[in-house]
Amino acid sequence: MIAFPPCKINLGLHVVSKRSDGFHDLETCFLPVPWTDILEIIPATQTSFTRTGTTIPGNDADNLCLRAYQLLATSHNIPPVSIHLHKVIPTGAGLGGGSSDAAHTLRLLNTIFNLNLSTEDLMNHAATLGSDCAFFVQDNPMIGRGRGEVLTPVEVNLKGKYLVLVKPDIHVSTAAAYSNIKPATPQHELEKILNMPIGHWKELLCNDFERTVFAQYPAIGSIKAQLYEFGAHYASMSGSGATVFGIFDSPIDVSQFSQHTVWTGLC
Ligand SMILES: C[C@](O)(CO)[C@H](O)COP(=O)(O)OP(=O)(O)OC[C@H]1O[C@@H](n2ccc(N)nc2=O)[C@H](O)[C@@H]1O
Ligand SMILES: Nc1ncnc2c1ncn2[C@@H]1O[C@H](COP(=O)(O)OP(=O)(O)OP(=O)(O)O)[C@@H](O)[C@H]1O
């Protein structure tokens, strides 16, 4: 059975407080984006993990697909599987690709082996694999709070708009990005801003990571400025970077970003 794990972008991201477990409470809107990996899982006599596509740092034995399998293999005694991942989504880019692969592994295993796990069960398992993972159990826009795993559905009206995602060849450490931030209570209600016409977003919808990340990597801030120059209604960094996205009325010529990895498509 095959799945197409999507990535996400963050529409607004506030780091609200530091918790006693070392993580941070945040408030963000997760928006799924159809820039996808390809994940195949089939029952087998022995469990294996193979990979093609773009490179993933670290050992295959630690891949989140295998960790997701091992989680359900332990709790639900499922038989061995052969997992193949074709990696397309840039890794460690603020796009949550690894988290999506993990969540989609849980979803596929639930279907293949008729485990009858509810969405809530799957989200609880996913949250143990990463803060962004629970969001990918359903592929709908969500407000994320807590560590990112407390999810509330939200309407985001971007129908007919074009998205451009630009990923420069810069790696920002998520843990370091969190530790460089001074948490603060958000000044505006996120749902209210998302309900406003997109013209208001530029002033009101902020990603708290941008200030410190742009100071360290000015090239990331320059991409955001360029997206506005090219007519974006709204542009922002996603997650802790380094991907920057822009929202446009119509397709733009993305060849101007040819030195970076780029995805473009309808929202
Ligand atoms: C920046 C975001 O992409 C926004 O969506 C996410 O919060 C990152 O989520 P993620 O990549 O799934 O993060 P995890 O793999 O769970 O955590 C990586 C590291 O980021 C920090 N971290 C992550 C999430 C969170 N709410 N608070 C944190 O402080 C922790 O130092 C943690 O060790
Ligand atoms: N299937 C996978 N795809 C991508 N990365 C994986 C995978 N399995 C494990 N990883 C590890 O997870 C790390 C983060 O990957 P991912 O692409 O999810 O980052 P991200 O969520 O986009 O970025 P960030 O954590 O900076 O927000 C990688 O550096 C890699 O070592």
Short mmCIF file of C-alpha atoms and ligand atoms in Angstrom, two decimals:
data_model
loop_
_atom_site.label_atom_id
_atom_site.label_comp_id
_atom_site.label_asym_id
_atom_site.label_seq_id
_atom_site.Cartn_x
_atom_site.Cartn_y
_atom_site.Cartn_z
CA MET A 1 0.00 0.00 0.00
CA ILE A 2 1.29 3.48 -0.91
CA ALA A 3 0.85 6.88 0.78
CA PHE A 4 1.99 10.38 -0.17
CA PRO A 5 3.03 12.12 3.08
CA PRO A 6 2.69 15.90 2.58
CA CYS A 7 4.70 18.64 4.29
CA LYS A 8 3.40 21.56 6.34
CA ILE A 9 3.97 25.26 6.62
CA ASN A 10 3.29 27.35 9.71
CA LEU A 11 0.94 30.34 9.36
CA GLY A 12 2.05 32.34 12.41
CA LEU A 13 4.15 30.76 15.11
CA HIS A 14 4.35 32.02 18.69
CA VAL A 15 6.60 30.48 21.29
CA VAL A 16 4.47 31.05 24.37
CA SER A 17 6.39 29.56 27.31
CA LYS A 18 9.17 27.19 28.28
CA ARG A 19 7.96 24.02 29.98
CA SER A 20 9.51 21.98 32.77
CA ASP A 21 10.14 19.07 30.31
CA GLY A 22 12.46 21.30 28.24
CA PHE A 23 9.96 21.73 25.38
CA HIS A 24 8.06 24.94 24.63
CA ASP A 25 4.34 25.61 24.42
CA LEU A 26 3.56 27.18 21.10
CA GLU A 27 0.65 28.49 19.09
CA THR A 28 0.64 28.06 15.33
CA CYS A 29 -1.54 27.20 12.36
CA PHE A 30 -0.35 24.10 10.51
CA LEU A 31 -1.26 24.12 6.82
CA PRO A 32 -0.72 20.90 4.82
CA VAL A 33 1.07 21.42 1.48
CA PRO A 34 1.03 18.78 -1.30
CA TRP A 35 4.84 18.63 -1.69
CA THR A 36 5.04 14.96 -0.80
CA ASP A 37 7.28 12.01 -0.12
CA ILE A 38 6.23 8.55 -1.36
CA LEU A 39 5.88 5.79 1.22
CA GLU A 40 5.23 2.13 0.46
CA ILE A 41 4.58 -0.55 3.07
CA ILE A 42 3.96 -4.21 2.30
CA PRO A 43 3.75 -7.24 4.60
CA ALA A 44 7.00 -9.28 4.44
CA THR A 45 8.79 -12.17 6.10
CA GLN A 46 11.38 -9.85 7.62
CA THR A 47 11.22 -6.15 8.48
CA SER A 48 13.33 -3.93 6.24
CA PHE A 49 13.67 -0.23 5.42
CA THR A 50 14.96 1.04 2.08
CA ARG A 51 15.22 4.57 0.78
CA THR A 52 15.66 6.48 -2.47
CA GLY A 53 15.48 10.18 -3.35
CA THR A 54 17.18 12.99 -1.45
CA THR A 55 19.54 12.14 1.41
CA ILE A 56 18.42 12.02 5.04
CA PRO A 57 21.05 12.75 7.70
CA GLY A 58 21.56 10.00 10.29
CA ASN A 59 21.24 6.22 10.18
CA ASP A 60 18.42 4.43 8.40
CA ALA A 61 17.93 2.39 11.58
CA ASP A 62 16.79 5.63 13.29
CA ASN A 63 14.43 6.64 10.49
CA LEU A 64 11.09 7.85 11.81
CA CYS A 65 9.26 5.32 9.56
CA LEU A 66 11.00 2.45 11.34
CA ARG A 67 10.46 4.04 14.73
CA ALA A 68 6.75 4.39 13.95
CA TYR A 69 6.62 0.73 12.87
CA GLN A 70 8.44 -0.39 16.04
CA LEU A 71 5.97 1.55 18.18
CA LEU A 72 2.97 -0.32 16.78
CA ALA A 73 4.85 -3.62 16.49
CA THR A 74 5.43 -3.48 20.26
CA SER A 75 1.94 -2.39 21.28
CA HIS A 76 -0.07 -4.34 18.66
CA ASN A 77 2.08 -7.34 17.82
CA ILE A 78 1.98 -6.70 14.06
CA PRO A 79 3.94 -8.90 11.63
CA PRO A 80 7.12 -7.81 9.75
CA VAL A 81 6.86 -5.32 6.88
CA SER A 82 8.99 -4.00 4.10
CA ILE A 83 9.05 -0.18 4.10
CA HIS A 84 10.29 1.89 1.18
CA LEU A 85 10.56 5.69 1.40
CA HIS A 86 11.19 7.88 -1.62
CA LYS A 87 12.32 11.17 -0.07
CA VAL A 88 11.33 14.39 -1.83
CA ILE A 89 10.57 16.89 0.97
CA PRO A 90 13.76 18.70 2.06
CA THR A 91 14.92 17.42 5.45
CA GLY A 92 15.34 19.58 8.55
CA ALA A 93 13.78 22.47 6.67
CA GLY A 94 10.90 23.50 8.94
CA LEU A 95 8.53 21.49 6.73
CA GLY A 96 7.95 18.53 9.06
CA GLY A 97 8.68 15.92 6.40
CA GLY A 98 10.05 13.33 8.82
CA SER A 99 7.08 13.82 11.13
CA SER A 100 4.73 13.31 8.18
CA ASP A 101 6.48 10.07 7.16
CA ALA A 102 6.11 8.82 10.75
CA ALA A 103 2.40 9.68 10.98
CA HIS A 104 1.70 8.15 7.56
CA THR A 105 3.52 4.97 8.57
CA LEU A 106 1.13 4.68 11.55
CA ARG A 107 -1.85 5.35 9.26
CA LEU A 108 -0.81 2.77 6.68
CA LEU A 109 -0.14 0.10 9.31
CA ASN A 110 -3.54 0.81 10.89
CA THR A 111 -5.19 0.20 7.51
CA ILE A 112 -3.09 -2.76 6.33
CA PHE A 113 -3.49 -4.73 9.57
CA ASN A 114 -7.04 -3.57 10.45
CA LEU A 115 -5.90 -2.33 13.84
CA ASN A 116 -9.02 -0.15 14.23
CA LEU A 117 -7.05 2.59 15.93
CA SER A 118 -9.05 5.82 16.18
CA THR A 119 -7.73 9.17 15.01
CA GLU A 120 -7.14 10.01 18.68
CA ASP A 121 -5.20 6.75 19.26
CA LEU A 122 -3.05 7.48 16.21
CA MET A 123 -2.45 11.07 17.34
CA ASN A 124 -1.37 9.89 20.81
CA HIS A 125 1.11 7.43 19.27
CA ALA A 126 2.31 10.07 16.80
CA ALA A 127 2.94 12.64 19.55
CA THR A 128 5.49 10.29 21.14
CA LEU A 129 7.54 10.39 17.91
CA GLY A 130 7.79 14.18 17.51
CA SER A 131 6.00 17.42 18.33
CA ASP A 132 4.76 17.97 14.76
CA CYS A 133 3.74 14.34 14.17
CA ALA A 134 0.16 14.36 15.50
CA PHE A 135 -0.83 17.03 12.95
CA PHE A 136 -0.08 14.66 10.05
CA VAL A 137 -2.57 12.02 11.26
CA GLN A 138 -5.20 14.14 9.46
CA ASP A 139 -4.24 16.30 6.51
CA ASN A 140 -6.35 19.37 7.39
CA PRO A 141 -5.46 22.89 8.57
CA MET A 142 -5.16 22.90 12.37
CA ILE A 143 -4.30 25.30 15.16
CA GLY A 144 -1.54 23.60 17.15
CA ARG A 145 -0.95 24.37 20.81
CA GLY A 146 0.90 22.63 23.65
CA ARG A 147 4.06 21.11 22.20
CA GLY A 148 2.27 21.18 18.82
CA GLU A 149 0.15 18.09 19.51
CA VAL A 150 -2.98 19.80 20.92
CA LEU A 151 -4.90 20.34 17.69
CA THR A 152 -8.08 22.23 16.78
CA PRO A 153 -9.43 22.29 13.20
CA VAL A 154 -9.45 25.74 11.61
CA GLU A 155 -10.80 27.20 8.33
CA VAL A 156 -8.14 28.85 6.20
CA ASN A 157 -9.51 30.40 3.04
CA LEU A 158 -6.66 30.35 0.52
CA LYS A 159 -8.72 28.87 -2.31
CA GLY A 160 -7.23 29.70 -5.72
CA LYS A 161 -4.03 31.19 -4.24
CA TYR A 162 -0.57 30.01 -5.31
CA LEU A 163 2.13 28.97 -2.91
CA VAL A 164 5.87 29.22 -3.51
CA LEU A 165 8.20 27.42 -1.10
CA VAL A 166 11.90 28.31 -1.24
CA LYS A 167 14.40 26.20 0.68
CA PRO A 168 17.96 27.62 0.71
CA ASP A 169 20.89 25.32 1.41
CA ILE A 170 21.04 26.32 5.09
CA HIS A 171 20.29 24.07 8.04
CA VAL A 172 18.81 25.65 11.17
CA SER A 173 18.82 23.48 14.30
CA THR A 174 15.29 23.37 15.75
CA ALA A 175 16.56 22.88 19.32
CA ALA A 176 18.97 25.83 19.00
CA ALA A 177 16.26 28.03 17.45
CA TYR A 178 13.95 27.35 20.42
CA SER A 179 16.72 28.04 22.93
CA ASN A 180 17.47 31.44 21.30
CA ILE A 181 13.90 32.69 21.79
CA LYS A 182 12.40 34.59 24.70
CA PRO A 183 8.87 33.13 25.09
CA ALA A 184 5.98 35.61 25.28
CA THR A 185 2.18 35.62 25.30
CA PRO A 186 0.77 36.28 21.79
CA GLN A 187 -0.66 39.79 21.36
CA HIS A 188 -3.42 38.86 18.91
CA GLU A 189 -5.75 35.88 18.63
CA LEU A 190 -4.46 33.62 15.83
CA GLU A 191 -7.91 32.43 14.66
CA LYS A 192 -9.04 36.08 14.33
CA ILE A 193 -6.05 37.00 12.16
CA LEU A 194 -6.56 33.95 9.93
CA ASN A 195 -10.17 35.04 9.41
CA MET A 196 -9.10 38.49 8.19
CA PRO A 197 -8.45 39.20 4.50
CA ILE A 198 -4.92 38.11 3.59
CA GLY A 199 -3.86 41.77 3.13
CA HIS A 200 -3.84 42.11 6.95
CA TRP A 201 -1.59 39.12 7.55
CA LYS A 202 1.68 40.91 6.74
CA GLU A 203 1.26 43.19 9.76
CA LEU A 204 -0.28 40.71 12.18
CA LEU A 205 0.79 37.12 11.43
CA CYS A 206 4.32 36.58 12.74
CA ASN A 207 6.75 33.70 13.13
CA ASP A 208 8.68 34.33 16.38
CA PHE A 209 11.73 32.44 15.04
CA GLU A 210 12.32 34.94 12.22
CA ARG A 211 14.06 37.65 14.28
CA THR A 212 16.88 35.47 15.63
CA VAL A 213 17.16 33.17 12.60
CA PHE A 214 17.30 36.08 10.11
CA ALA A 215 19.94 37.79 12.31
CA GLN A 216 22.09 34.65 12.10
CA TYR A 217 21.31 33.83 8.44
CA PRO A 218 20.49 37.08 6.58
CA ALA A 219 20.11 35.10 3.32
CA ILE A 220 16.86 33.59 4.69
CA GLY A 221 15.44 37.05 5.43
CA SER A 222 16.43 38.17 1.92
CA ILE A 223 14.31 35.41 0.38
CA LYS A 224 11.29 36.66 2.33
CA ALA A 225 11.95 40.23 1.10
CA GLN A 226 12.25 38.94 -2.50
CA LEU A 227 8.92 37.10 -2.25
CA TYR A 228 7.28 40.38 -1.24
CA GLU A 229 9.07 42.18 -4.11
CA PHE A 230 7.60 39.60 -6.50
CA GLY A 231 4.10 40.44 -5.28
CA ALA A 232 3.36 38.02 -2.44
CA HIS A 233 0.31 38.90 -0.34
CA TYR A 234 2.05 37.22 2.56
CA ALA A 235 5.49 35.69 3.07
CA SER A 236 7.04 34.01 6.10
CA MET A 237 9.58 31.49 7.25
CA SER A 238 8.10 28.07 8.08
CA GLY A 239 8.82 26.54 11.50
CA SER A 240 12.37 27.20 12.61
CA GLY A 241 13.50 27.51 8.96
CA ALA A 242 15.15 27.57 6.66
CA THR A 243 12.20 27.29 4.20
CA VAL A 244 10.40 30.54 3.35
CA PHE A 245 7.01 30.60 1.62
CA GLY A 246 5.02 33.21 -0.26
CA ILE A 247 1.29 33.31 -1.09
CA PHE A 248 0.39 34.82 -4.49
CA ASP A 249 -2.71 35.46 -6.61
CA SER A 250 -1.16 33.83 -9.68
CA PRO A 251 1.92 31.75 -10.57
CA ILE A 252 5.26 33.60 -10.56
CA ASP A 253 8.46 32.90 -12.49
CA VAL A 254 10.37 30.82 -9.93
CA SER A 255 13.56 30.67 -12.05
CA GLN A 256 14.78 33.64 -9.99
CA PHE A 257 15.14 31.19 -7.09
CA SER A 258 16.95 28.55 -9.16
CA GLN A 259 19.91 28.40 -6.76
CA HIS A 260 17.51 27.06 -4.10
CA THR A 261 15.14 24.09 -3.87
CA VAL A 262 11.69 25.34 -4.89
CA TRP A 263 8.14 23.99 -4.88
CA THR A 264 5.15 25.81 -6.28
CA GLY A 265 1.51 24.91 -6.63
CA LEU A 266 -2.04 25.77 -5.68
CA CYS A 267 -2.84 26.10 -1.95
C1 LIG B 1 9.38 24.45 14.83
C2 LIG B 1 8.29 23.47 14.46
O1 LIG B 1 8.56 22.91 13.17
C3 LIG B 1 6.97 24.23 14.34
O2 LIG B 1 5.98 23.47 13.70
C4 LIG B 1 8.15 22.37 15.48
O3 LIG B 1 7.85 22.87 16.76
C5 LIG B 1 9.32 21.42 15.52
O4 LIG B 1 8.78 20.19 15.80
P1 LIG B 1 9.61 18.82 15.63
O5 LIG B 1 10.61 18.99 14.52
O6 LIG B 1 8.60 17.72 15.55
O7 LIG B 1 10.37 18.83 17.00
P2 LIG B 1 10.84 17.61 17.93
O8 LIG B 1 11.57 16.62 17.08
O9 LIG B 1 9.70 17.15 18.78
O10 LIG B 1 11.86 18.41 18.87
C6 LIG B 1 13.12 18.85 18.45
C7 LIG B 1 13.65 19.82 19.50
O11 LIG B 1 12.97 21.10 19.37
C8 LIG B 1 12.66 21.66 20.64
N1 LIG B 1 11.20 21.84 20.75
C9 LIG B 1 10.36 21.26 19.83
C10 LIG B 1 9.00 21.47 19.91
C11 LIG B 1 8.50 22.28 20.97
N2 LIG B 1 7.20 22.53 21.08
N3 LIG B 1 9.35 22.83 21.88
C12 LIG B 1 10.70 22.63 21.78
O12 LIG B 1 11.46 23.14 22.59
C13 LIG B 1 13.24 20.72 21.67
O13 LIG B 1 14.52 21.20 22.00
C14 LIG B 1 13.38 19.40 20.93
O14 LIG B 1 14.43 18.63 21.42
N1 LIG B 2 11.77 9.92 7.25
C1 LIG B 2 12.52 10.97 7.61
N2 LIG B 2 12.57 12.07 6.83
C2 LIG B 2 13.31 13.15 7.20
N3 LIG B 2 14.05 13.20 8.30
C3 LIG B 2 14.05 12.13 9.11
C4 LIG B 2 13.30 10.98 8.79
N4 LIG B 2 13.49 10.08 9.76
C5 LIG B 2 14.32 10.65 10.65
N5 LIG B 2 14.68 11.87 10.27
C6 LIG B 2 15.54 12.79 11.06
O1 LIG B 2 14.72 13.88 11.51
C7 LIG B 2 15.38 15.13 11.36
C8 LIG B 2 14.33 16.24 11.10
O2 LIG B 2 13.66 15.95 9.92
P1 LIG B 2 12.38 16.74 9.34
O3 LIG B 2 12.54 16.76 7.86
O4 LIG B 2 11.12 16.23 9.89
O5 LIG B 2 12.64 18.19 9.91
P2 LIG B 2 11.64 19.39 9.98
O6 LIG B 2 10.57 19.10 10.98
O7 LIG B 2 11.25 19.83 8.62
O8 LIG B 2 12.60 20.45 10.52
P3 LIG B 2 12.65 21.02 11.94
O9 LIG B 2 12.82 19.85 12.88
O10 LIG B 2 13.86 21.89 11.78
O11 LIG B 2 11.35 21.77 12.10
C9 LIG B 2 16.38 14.92 10.22
O12 LIG B 2 17.54 15.66 10.43
C10 LIG B 2 16.66 13.40 10.22
O13 LIG B 2 17.88 13.11 10.86
#
